[in-house]
Short mmCIF file of C-alpha atoms in Angstrom, two decimals:
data_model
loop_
_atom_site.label_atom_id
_atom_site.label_comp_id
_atom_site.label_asym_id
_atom_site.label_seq_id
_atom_site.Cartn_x
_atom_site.Cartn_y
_atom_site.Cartn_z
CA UNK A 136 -11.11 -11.47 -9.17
CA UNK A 137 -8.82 -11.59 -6.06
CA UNK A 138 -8.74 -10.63 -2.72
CA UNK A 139 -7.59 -10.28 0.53
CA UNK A 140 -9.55 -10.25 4.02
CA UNK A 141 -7.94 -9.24 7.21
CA UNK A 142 -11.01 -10.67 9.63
CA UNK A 143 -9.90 -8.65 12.63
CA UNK A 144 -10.18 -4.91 12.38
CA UNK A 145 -8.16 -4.67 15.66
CA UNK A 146 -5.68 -7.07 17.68
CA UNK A 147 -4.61 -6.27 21.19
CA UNK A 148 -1.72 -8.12 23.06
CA UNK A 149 0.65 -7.35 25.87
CA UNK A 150 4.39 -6.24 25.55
CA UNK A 151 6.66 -9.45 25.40
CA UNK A 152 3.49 -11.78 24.22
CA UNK A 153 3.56 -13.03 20.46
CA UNK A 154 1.48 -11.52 17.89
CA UNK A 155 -0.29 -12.48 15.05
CA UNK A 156 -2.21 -11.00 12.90
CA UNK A 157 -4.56 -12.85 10.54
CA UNK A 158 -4.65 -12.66 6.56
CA UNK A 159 -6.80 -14.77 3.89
CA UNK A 160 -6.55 -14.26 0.16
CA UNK A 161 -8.69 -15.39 -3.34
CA UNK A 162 -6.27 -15.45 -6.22
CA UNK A 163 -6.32 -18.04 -9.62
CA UNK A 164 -2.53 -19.02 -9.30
CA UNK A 165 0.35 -18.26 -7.39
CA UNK A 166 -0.26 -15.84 -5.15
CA UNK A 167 2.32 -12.23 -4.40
CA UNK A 168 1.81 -11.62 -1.03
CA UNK A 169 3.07 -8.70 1.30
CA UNK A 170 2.44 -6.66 4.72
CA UNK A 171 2.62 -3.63 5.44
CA UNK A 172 2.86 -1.09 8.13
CA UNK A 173 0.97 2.36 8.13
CA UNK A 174 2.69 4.38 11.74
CA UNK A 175 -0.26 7.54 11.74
CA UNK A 176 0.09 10.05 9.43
CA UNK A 177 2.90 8.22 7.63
CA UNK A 178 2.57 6.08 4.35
CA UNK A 179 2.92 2.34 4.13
CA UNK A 180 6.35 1.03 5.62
CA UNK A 181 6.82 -2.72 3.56
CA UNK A 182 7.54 -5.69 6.29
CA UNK A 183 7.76 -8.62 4.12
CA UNK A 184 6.77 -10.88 1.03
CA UNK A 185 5.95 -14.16 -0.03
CA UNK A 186 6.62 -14.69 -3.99
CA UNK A 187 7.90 -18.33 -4.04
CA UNK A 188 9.97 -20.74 -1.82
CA UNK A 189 10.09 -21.26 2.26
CA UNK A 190 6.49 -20.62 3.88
CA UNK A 191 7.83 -19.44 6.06
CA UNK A 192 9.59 -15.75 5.27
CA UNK A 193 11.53 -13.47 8.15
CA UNK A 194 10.98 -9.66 7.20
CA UNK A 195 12.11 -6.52 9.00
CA UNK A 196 11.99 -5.24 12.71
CA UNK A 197 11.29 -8.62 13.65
CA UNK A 198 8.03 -9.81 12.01
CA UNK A 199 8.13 -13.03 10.06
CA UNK A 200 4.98 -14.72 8.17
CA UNK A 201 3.69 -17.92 7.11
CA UNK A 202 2.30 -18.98 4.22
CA UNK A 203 -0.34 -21.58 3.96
CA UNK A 204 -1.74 -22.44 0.49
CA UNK A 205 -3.91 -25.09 1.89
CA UNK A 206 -5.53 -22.46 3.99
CA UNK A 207 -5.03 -19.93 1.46
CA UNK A 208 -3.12 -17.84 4.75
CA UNK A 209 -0.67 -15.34 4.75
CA UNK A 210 -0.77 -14.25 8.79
CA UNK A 211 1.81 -12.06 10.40
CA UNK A 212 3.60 -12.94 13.48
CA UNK A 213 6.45 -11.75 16.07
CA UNK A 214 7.30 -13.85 19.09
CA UNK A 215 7.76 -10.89 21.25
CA UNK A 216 5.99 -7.48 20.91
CA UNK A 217 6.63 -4.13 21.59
CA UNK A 218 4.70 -1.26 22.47
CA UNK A 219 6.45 0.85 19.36
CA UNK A 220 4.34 -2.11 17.15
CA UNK A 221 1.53 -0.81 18.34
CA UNK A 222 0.52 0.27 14.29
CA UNK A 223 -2.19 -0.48 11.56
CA UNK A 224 -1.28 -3.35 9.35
CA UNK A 225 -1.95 -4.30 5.85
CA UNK A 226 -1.98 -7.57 4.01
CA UNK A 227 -1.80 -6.96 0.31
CA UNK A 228 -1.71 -8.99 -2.94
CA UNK A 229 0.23 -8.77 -5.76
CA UNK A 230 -1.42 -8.54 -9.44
CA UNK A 231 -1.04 -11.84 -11.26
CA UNK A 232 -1.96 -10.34 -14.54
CA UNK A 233 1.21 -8.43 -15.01
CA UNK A 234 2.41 -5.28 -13.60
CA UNK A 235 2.24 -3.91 -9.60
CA UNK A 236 -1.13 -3.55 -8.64
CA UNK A 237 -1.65 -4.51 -5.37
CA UNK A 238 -4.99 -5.63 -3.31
CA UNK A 239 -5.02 -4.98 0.25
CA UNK A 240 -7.14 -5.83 2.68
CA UNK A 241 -8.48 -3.58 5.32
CA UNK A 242 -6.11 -3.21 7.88
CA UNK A 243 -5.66 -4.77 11.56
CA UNK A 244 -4.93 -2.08 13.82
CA UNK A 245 -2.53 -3.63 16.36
CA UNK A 246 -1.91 -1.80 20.16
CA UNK A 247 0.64 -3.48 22.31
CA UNK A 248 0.09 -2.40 26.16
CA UNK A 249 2.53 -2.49 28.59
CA UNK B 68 19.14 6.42 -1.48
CA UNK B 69 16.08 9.13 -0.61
CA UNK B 70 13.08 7.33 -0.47
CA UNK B 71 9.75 8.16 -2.45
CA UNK B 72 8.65 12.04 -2.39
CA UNK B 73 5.53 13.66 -2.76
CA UNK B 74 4.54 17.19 -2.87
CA UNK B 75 2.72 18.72 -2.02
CA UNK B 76 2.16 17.23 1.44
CA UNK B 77 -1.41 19.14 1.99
CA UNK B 78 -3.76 20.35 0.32
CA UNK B 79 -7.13 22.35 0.28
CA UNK B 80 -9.06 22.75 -2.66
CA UNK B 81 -13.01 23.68 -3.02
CA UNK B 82 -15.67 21.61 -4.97
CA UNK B 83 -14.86 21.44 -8.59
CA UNK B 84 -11.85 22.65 -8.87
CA UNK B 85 -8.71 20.34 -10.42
CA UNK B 86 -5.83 19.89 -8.41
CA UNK B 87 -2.42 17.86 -9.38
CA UNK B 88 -0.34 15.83 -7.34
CA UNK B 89 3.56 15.18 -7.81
CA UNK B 90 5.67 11.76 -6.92
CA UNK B 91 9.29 11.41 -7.24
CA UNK B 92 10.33 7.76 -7.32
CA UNK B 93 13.59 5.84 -5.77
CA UNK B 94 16.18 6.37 -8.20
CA UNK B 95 16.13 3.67 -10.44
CA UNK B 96 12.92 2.68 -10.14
CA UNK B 97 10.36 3.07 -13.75
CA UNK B 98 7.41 1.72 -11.84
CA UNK B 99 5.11 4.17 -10.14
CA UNK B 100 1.70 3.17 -8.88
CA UNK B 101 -1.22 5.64 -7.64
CA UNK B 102 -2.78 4.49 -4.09
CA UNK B 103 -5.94 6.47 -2.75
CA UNK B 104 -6.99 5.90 1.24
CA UNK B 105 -10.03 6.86 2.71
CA UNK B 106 -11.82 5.26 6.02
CA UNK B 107 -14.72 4.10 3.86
CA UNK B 108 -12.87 2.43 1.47
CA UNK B 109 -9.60 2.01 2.81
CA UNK B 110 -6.66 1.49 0.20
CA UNK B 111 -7.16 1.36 -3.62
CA UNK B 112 -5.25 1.49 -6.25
CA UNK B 113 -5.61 4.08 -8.97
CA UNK B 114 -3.27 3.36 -11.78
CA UNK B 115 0.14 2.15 -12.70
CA UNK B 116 2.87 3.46 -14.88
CA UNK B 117 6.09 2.25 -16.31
CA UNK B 118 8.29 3.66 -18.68
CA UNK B 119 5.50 6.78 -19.44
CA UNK B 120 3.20 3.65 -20.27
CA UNK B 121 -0.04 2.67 -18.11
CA UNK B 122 0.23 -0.48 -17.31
CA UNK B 123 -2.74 -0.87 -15.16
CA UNK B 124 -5.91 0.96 -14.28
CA UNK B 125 -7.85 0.77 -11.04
CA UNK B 126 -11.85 1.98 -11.06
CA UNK B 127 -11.73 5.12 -11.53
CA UNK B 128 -14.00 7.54 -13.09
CA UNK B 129 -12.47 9.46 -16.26
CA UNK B 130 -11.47 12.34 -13.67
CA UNK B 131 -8.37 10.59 -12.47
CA UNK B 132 -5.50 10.75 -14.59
CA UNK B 133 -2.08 10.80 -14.61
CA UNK B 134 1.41 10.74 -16.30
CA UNK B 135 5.02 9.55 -16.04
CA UNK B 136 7.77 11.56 -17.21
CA UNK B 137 11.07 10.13 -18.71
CA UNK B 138 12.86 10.43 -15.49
CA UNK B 139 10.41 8.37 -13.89
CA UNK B 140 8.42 11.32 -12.02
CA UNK B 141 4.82 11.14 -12.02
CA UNK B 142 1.70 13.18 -11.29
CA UNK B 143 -1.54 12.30 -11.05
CA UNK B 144 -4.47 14.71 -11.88
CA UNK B 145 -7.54 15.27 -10.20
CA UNK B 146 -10.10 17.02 -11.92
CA UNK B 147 -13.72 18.32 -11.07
CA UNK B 148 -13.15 17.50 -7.54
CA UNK B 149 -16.20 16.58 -5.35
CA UNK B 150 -16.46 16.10 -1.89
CA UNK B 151 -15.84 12.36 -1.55
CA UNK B 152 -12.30 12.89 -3.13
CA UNK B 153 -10.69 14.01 0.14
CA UNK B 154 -8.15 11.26 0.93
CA UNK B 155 -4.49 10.91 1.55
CA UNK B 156 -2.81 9.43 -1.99
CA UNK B 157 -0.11 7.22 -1.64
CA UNK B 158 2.28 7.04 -4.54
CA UNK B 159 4.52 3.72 -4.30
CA UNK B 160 7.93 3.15 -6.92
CA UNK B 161 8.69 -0.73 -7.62
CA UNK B 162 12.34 -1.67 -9.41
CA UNK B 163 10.87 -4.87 -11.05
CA UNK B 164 7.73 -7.12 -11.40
CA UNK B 165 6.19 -8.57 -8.09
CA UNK B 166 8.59 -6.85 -5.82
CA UNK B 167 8.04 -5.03 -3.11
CA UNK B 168 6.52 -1.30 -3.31
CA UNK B 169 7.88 1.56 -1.94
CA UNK B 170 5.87 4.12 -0.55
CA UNK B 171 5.88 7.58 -0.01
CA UNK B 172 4.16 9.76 2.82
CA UNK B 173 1.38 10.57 0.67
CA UNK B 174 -0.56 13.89 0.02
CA UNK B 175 -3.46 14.53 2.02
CA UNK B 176 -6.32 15.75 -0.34
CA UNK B 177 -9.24 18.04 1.45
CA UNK B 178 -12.00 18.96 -0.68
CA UNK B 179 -14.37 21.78 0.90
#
């Protein structure tokens, strides 16, 4: 079976500081990875995947991720936050047994203060 | 393009009744997948269907069904509702294998 841990269930950081936020997975294979963005009362915004190639993959408003298969890591980062980040986030992987099921883990919720 | 719609946004219903929920993918896109979110549990996926097929099932019980049309709409049925169904279901439309799901804003399920 696979899955996906997000170890913090909340990240705080100042405006203008880097972020990351942290994501492990269990898959047999090649792993689908993406993140997500839930803003409240709004679905799931995507950021970003990881299907094949660079480890490391630039996604929208920013946000880039690296992928470590040695550490089985998918984490999240930005070199420079912003307060509108302030969000709950979502690492999720993709089925490997056909189709688009995806596993997520249980969300980071990240504020950015001023 | 318009994004991923649901309707209805809301919704009350009381203990054992059935309710149905609509999702209107991107246009072009066959895939539809069924996400539920609660605090407890956080996100899980109900089923998947492409081209009026399921493709994949989550862990369900029996009460949790749904369809695809041949335009791609789905809905997803609810039936015998109880209490711990109250959640905010995401519907999501994918293009292609292992790409990236779209989501829409969900309908927010309250069961009294």
């Amino acid at each position: 079976a696979q899955s996906v841990a997000q170890p913090e269930d909340q990240v705080n950081v100042a405006e203008g500081n880097p972020l990351t936020v942290k994501c492990t997975y269990s898959v047999s294979g090649n792993p689908y990875l993406f993140w997500y963005v839930q803003y409240p009362n709004r679905g799931l915004q995507f950021l970003l995947k990881y299907i094949t190639g660079d480890n490391l993959v630039k996604g929208s408003y920013g946000f880039e991720a690296e992928f470590n298969k040695s550490q089985t890591s998918f984490h999240l980062k930005k070199p420079s936050a912003l307060v509108s980040d302030s969000a709950l986030y979502f690492c999720a992987l993709g089925s490997t047994g056909g189709g688009n099921k995806l596993t997520f883990g249980t969300g980071t919720q990240l504020k950015v203060e001023l | 393009k318009a994004g991923v719609t649901q309707t209805p946004r809301y919704l009350i219903k009381t203990r054992g009744q059935q309710v149905t929920l609509s999702c209107s993918p991107i246009s072009g896109h066959r895939s539809v997948s069924w996400y539920q979110q609660t605090p407890g549990q956080g996100l899980q996926f109900l089923f998947e269907y492409f081209s009026e097929t399921q493709r994949n099932k989550g862990n369900f019980p029996g009460r949790f069904s749904g369809r695809q049309f041949s335009n791609s709409r789905s809905e997803m049925n609810v039936s015998t509702l109880e209490l711990g169904d109250s959640a905010l279901y995401l519907c999501a439309s994918s293009s292609d294998l292992a790409h990236e799901q779209y989501f829409g804003p969900g309908t927010r399920l309250t069961v009294t």
